[in-house]
mmCIF file of C-alpha atoms in Angstrom:
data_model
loop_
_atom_site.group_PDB
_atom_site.id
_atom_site.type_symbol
_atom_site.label_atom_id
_atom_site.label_comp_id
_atom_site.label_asym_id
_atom_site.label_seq_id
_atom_site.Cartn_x
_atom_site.Cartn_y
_atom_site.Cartn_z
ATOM 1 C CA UNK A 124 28.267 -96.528 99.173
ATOM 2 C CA UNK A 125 28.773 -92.805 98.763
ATOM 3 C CA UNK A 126 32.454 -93.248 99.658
ATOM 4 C CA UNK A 127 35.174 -95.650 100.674
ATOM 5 C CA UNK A 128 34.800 -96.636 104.021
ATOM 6 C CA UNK A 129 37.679 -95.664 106.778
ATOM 7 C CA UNK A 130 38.383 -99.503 109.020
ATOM 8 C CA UNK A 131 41.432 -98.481 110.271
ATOM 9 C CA UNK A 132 41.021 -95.988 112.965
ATOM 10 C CA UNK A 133 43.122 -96.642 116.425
ATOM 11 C CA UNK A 134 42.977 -94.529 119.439
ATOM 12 C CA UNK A 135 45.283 -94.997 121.587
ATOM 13 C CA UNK A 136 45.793 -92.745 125.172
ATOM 14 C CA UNK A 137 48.306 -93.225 127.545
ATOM 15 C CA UNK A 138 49.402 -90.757 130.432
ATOM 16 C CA UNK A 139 52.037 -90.854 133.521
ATOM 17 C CA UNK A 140 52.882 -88.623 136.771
ATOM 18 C CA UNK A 141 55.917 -88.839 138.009
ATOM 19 C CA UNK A 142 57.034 -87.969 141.912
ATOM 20 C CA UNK A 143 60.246 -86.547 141.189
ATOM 21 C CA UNK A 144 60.956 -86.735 145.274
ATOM 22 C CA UNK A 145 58.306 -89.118 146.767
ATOM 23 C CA UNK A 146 57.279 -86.103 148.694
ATOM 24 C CA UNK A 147 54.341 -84.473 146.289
ATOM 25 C CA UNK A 148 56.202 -81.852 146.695
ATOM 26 C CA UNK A 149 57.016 -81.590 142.354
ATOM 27 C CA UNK A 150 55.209 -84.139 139.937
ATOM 28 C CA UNK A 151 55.869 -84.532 136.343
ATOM 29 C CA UNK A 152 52.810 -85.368 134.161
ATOM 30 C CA UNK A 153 52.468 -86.002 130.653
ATOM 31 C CA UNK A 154 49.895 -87.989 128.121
ATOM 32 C CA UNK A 155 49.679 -88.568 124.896
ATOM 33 C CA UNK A 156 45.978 -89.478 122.616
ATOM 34 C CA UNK A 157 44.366 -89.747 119.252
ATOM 35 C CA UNK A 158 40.487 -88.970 119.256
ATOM 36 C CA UNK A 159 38.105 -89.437 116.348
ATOM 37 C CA UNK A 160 35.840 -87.812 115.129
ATOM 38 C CA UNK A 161 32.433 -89.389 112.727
ATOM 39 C CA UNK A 162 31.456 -88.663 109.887
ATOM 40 C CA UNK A 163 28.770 -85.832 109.521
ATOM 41 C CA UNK A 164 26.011 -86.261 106.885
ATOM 42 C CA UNK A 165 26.690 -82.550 105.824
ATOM 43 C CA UNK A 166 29.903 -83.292 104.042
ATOM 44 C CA UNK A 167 28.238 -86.246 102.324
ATOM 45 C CA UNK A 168 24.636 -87.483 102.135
ATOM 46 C CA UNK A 169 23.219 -83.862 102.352
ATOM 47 C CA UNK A 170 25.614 -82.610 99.799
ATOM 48 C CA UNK A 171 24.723 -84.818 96.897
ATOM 49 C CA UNK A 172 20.814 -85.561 98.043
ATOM 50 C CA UNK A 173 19.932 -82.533 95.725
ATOM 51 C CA UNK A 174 21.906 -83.657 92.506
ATOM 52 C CA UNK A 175 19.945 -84.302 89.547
ATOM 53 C CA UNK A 176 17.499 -86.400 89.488
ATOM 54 C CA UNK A 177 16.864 -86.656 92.612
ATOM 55 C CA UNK A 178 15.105 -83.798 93.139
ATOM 56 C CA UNK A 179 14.157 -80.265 90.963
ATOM 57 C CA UNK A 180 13.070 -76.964 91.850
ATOM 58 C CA UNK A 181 11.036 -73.946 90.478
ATOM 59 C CA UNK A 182 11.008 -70.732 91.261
ATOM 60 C CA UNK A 183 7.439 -68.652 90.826
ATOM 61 C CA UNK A 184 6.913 -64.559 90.484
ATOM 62 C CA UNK A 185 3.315 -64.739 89.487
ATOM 63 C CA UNK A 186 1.770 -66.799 91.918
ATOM 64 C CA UNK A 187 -2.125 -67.917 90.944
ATOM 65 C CA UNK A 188 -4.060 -66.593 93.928
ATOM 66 C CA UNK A 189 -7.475 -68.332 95.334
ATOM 67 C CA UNK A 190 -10.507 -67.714 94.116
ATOM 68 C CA UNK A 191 -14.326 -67.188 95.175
ATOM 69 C CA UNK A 192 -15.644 -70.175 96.531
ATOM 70 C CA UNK A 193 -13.935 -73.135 96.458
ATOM 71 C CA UNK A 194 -11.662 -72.527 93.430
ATOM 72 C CA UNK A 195 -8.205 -73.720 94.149
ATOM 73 C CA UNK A 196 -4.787 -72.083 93.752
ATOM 74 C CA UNK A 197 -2.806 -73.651 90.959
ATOM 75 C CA UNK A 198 0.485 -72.337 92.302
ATOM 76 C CA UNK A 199 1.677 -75.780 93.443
ATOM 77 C CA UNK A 200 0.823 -77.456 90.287
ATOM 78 C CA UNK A 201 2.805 -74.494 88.252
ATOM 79 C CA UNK A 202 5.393 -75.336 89.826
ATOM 80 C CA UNK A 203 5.728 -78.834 89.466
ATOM 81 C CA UNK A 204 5.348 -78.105 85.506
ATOM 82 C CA UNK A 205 7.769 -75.589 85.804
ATOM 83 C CA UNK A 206 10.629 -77.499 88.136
ATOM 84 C CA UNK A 207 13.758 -78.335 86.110
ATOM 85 C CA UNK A 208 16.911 -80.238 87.787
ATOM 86 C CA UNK A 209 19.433 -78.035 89.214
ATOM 87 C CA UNK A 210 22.598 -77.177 88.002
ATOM 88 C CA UNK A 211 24.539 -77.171 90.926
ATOM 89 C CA UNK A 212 26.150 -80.537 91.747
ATOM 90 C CA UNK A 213 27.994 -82.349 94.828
ATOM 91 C CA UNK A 214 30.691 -84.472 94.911
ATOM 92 C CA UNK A 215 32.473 -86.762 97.661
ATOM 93 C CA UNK A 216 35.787 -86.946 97.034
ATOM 94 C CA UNK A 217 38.837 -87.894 99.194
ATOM 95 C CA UNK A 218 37.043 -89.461 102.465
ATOM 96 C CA UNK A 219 38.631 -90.387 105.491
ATOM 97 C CA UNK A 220 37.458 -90.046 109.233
ATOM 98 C CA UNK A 221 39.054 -86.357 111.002
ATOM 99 C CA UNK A 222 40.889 -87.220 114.091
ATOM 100 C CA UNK A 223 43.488 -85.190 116.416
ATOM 101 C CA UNK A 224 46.465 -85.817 118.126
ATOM 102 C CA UNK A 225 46.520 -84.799 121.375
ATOM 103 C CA UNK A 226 49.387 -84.131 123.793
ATOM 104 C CA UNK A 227 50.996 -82.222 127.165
ATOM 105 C CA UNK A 228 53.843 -82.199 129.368
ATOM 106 C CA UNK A 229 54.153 -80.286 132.565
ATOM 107 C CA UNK A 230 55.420 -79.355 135.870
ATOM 108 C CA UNK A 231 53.199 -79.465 138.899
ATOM 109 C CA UNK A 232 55.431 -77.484 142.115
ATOM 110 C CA UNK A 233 54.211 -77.065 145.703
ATOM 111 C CA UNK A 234 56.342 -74.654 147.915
ATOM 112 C CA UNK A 235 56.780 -74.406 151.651
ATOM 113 C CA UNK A 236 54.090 -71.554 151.744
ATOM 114 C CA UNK A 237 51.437 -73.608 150.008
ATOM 115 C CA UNK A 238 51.737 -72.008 146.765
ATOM 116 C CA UNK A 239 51.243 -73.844 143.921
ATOM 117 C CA UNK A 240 53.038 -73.528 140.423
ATOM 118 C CA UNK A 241 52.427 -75.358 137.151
ATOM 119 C CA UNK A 242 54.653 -74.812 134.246
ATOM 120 C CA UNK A 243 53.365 -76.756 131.077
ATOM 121 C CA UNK A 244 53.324 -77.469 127.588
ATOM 122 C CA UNK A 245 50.104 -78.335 125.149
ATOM 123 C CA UNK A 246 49.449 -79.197 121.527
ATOM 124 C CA UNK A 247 46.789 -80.369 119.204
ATOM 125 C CA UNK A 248 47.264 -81.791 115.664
ATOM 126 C CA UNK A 249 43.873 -81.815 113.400
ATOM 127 C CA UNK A 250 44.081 -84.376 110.574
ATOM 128 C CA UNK A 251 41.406 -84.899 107.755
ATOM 129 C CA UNK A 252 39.409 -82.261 108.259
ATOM 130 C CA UNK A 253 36.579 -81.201 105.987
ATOM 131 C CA UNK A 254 36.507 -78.974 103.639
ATOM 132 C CA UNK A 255 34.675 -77.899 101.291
ATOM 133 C CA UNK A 256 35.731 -76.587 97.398
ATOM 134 C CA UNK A 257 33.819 -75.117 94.116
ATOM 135 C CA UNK A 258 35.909 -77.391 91.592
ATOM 136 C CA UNK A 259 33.756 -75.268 88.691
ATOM 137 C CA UNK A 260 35.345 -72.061 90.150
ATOM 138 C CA UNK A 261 35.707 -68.981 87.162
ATOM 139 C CA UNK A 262 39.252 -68.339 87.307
ATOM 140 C CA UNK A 263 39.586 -64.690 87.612
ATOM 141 C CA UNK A 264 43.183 -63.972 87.859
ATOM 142 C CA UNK A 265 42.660 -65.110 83.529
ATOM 143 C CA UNK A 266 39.536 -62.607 82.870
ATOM 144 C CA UNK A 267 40.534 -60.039 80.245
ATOM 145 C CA UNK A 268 40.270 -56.618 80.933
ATOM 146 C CA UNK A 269 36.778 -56.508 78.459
ATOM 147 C CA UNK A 270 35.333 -59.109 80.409
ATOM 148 C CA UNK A 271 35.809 -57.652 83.735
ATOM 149 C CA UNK A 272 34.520 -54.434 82.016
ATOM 150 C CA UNK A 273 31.432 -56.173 80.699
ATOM 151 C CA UNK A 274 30.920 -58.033 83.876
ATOM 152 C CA UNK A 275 31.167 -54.837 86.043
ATOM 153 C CA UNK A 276 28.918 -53.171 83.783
ATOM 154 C CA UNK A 277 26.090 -55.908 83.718
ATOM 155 C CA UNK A 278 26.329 -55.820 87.470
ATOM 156 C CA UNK A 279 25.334 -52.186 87.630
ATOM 157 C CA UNK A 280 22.620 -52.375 85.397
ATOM 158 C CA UNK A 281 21.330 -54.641 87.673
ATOM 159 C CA UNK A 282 21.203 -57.303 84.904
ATOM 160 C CA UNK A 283 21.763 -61.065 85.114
ATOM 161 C CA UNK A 284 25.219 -62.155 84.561
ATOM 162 C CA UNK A 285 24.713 -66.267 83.474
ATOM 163 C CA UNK A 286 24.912 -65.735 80.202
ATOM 164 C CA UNK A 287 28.793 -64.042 80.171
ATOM 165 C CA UNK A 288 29.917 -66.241 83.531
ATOM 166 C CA UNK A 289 28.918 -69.433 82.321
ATOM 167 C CA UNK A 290 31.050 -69.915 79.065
ATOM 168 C CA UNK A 291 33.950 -68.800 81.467
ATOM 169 C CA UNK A 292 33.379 -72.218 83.810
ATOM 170 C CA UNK A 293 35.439 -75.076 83.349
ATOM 171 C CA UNK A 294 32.260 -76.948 82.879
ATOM 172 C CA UNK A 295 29.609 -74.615 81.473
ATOM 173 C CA UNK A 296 26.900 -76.950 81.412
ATOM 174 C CA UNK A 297 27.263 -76.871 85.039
ATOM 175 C CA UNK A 298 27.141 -73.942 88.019
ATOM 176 C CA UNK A 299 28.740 -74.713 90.953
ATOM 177 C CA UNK A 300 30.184 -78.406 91.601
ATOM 178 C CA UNK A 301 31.060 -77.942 95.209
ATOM 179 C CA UNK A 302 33.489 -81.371 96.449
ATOM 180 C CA UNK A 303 33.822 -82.094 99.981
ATOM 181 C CA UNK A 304 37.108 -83.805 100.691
ATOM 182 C CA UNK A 305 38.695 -84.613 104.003
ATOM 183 C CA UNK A 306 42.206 -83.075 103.648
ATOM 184 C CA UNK A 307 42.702 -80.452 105.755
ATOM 185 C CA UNK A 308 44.614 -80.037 108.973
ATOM 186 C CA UNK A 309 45.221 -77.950 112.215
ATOM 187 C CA UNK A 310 47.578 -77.122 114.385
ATOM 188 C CA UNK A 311 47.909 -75.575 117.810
ATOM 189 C CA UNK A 312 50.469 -75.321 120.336
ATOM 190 C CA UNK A 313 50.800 -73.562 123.960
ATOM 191 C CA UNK A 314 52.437 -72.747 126.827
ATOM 192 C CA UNK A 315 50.670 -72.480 130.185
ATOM 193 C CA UNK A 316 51.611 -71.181 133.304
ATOM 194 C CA UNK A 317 49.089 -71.051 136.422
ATOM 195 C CA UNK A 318 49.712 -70.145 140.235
ATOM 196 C CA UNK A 319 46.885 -71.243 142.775
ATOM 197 C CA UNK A 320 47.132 -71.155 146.417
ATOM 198 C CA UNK A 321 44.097 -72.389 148.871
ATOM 199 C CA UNK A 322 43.095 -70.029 151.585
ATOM 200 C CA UNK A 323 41.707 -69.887 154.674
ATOM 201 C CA UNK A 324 37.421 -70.350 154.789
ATOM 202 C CA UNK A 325 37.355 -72.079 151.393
ATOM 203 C CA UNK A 326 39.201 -69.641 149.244
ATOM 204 C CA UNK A 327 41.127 -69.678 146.659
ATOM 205 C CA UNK A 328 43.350 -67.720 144.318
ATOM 206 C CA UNK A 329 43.858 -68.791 140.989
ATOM 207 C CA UNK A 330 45.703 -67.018 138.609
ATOM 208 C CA UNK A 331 46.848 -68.270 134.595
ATOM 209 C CA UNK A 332 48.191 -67.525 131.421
ATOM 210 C CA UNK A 333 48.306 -68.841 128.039
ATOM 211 C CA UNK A 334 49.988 -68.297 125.139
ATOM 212 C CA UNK A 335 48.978 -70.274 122.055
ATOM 213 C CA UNK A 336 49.147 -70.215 118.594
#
């Protein structure tokens, strides 16, 4: 396959509420989970699908229009002549499936004048997330001053800048060689406050606040 395949994923979820009084009157509740996520095409099968040889392209400025009668266009078979594999390669490298750990505590309080008050505590972990790197990257911080000159320069003459880039690559046979690797991670944690009372006719007031980061 395209890359080794993750077996080993376990999601567990467990939660509790706790009557601290047997009166409903204050409840503790907490829970802990790990979700997956799958794996999305874009990070593998659609990155590499264009690598040589699977497929070429060409790019045409004088297009052969139609002619009088039934004379055909020859655009289309220009092209095809013309189509050369790309340059610009995919990789997969490090592959495992992105899950998150999930998990809250709180306080849940009713007073004696129906108000009610939570007090509680969330977080989120991301692990092996995608992302997504140019391993054929120039390095920039090592141009010289004359190269950044003659770069600059080439750029505002509007001219094509291949031909003093690519010796600079680590590869220069290459252009880009974008990986995809599942390696990054998250992280969020908040507190949350929120006051709600019921009213008379169906109304309620609700009122919360969250800070996160």
């Amino acid at each position: 396959g395209l890359y080794r395949a993750d077996r080993n994923n376990f999601g567990p979820r467990v939660g509790f509420a706790y009557d601290t009084n047997g009166s409903g009157t204050t409840v503790l509740r907490g829970g802990f989970g790990i979700v997956h996520e799958t794996l999305l095409q874009a990070n593998s099968v659609e990155l590499i699908e264009n690598n040589a040889p699977y497929s070429a392209s060409a790019v045409t400025r004088t297009p052969t229009p139609f002619g009088p009668g039934s004379d055909r266009a020859t655009t289309l078979l220009d092209l095809t002549s013309l189509a050369a594999f790309s340059r610009s390669i995919g990789a997969v490298g490090s592959f495992a499936n992105p899950y998150s750990m999930q998990w809250s505590f709180g306080v849940q309080h009713r007073t004696a004048s129906g108000w009610m008050v939570d007090l509680g505590y969330a977080a989120l972990r991301g692990i092996n997330l995608p992302v997504y790197r140019n391993a054929n990257q120039i390095n920039l911080g090592a141009l010289t001053a004359v190269q950044r000159s003659q770069i600059a320069n080439t750029i505002r003459e509007g001219k094509d800048t291949t031909a003093l880039l690519q010796p600079l690559r680590r590869y220069p046979e290459f252009d880009s060689i974008t990986i995809s690797e599942n390696i990054a991670s998250s992280s969020y944690h908040s507190g949350q406050f929120r006051v709600s009372r019921r009213l008379d006719r169906g109304l309620l007031l609700d009122a919360s606040y969250t800070f996160a980061k």
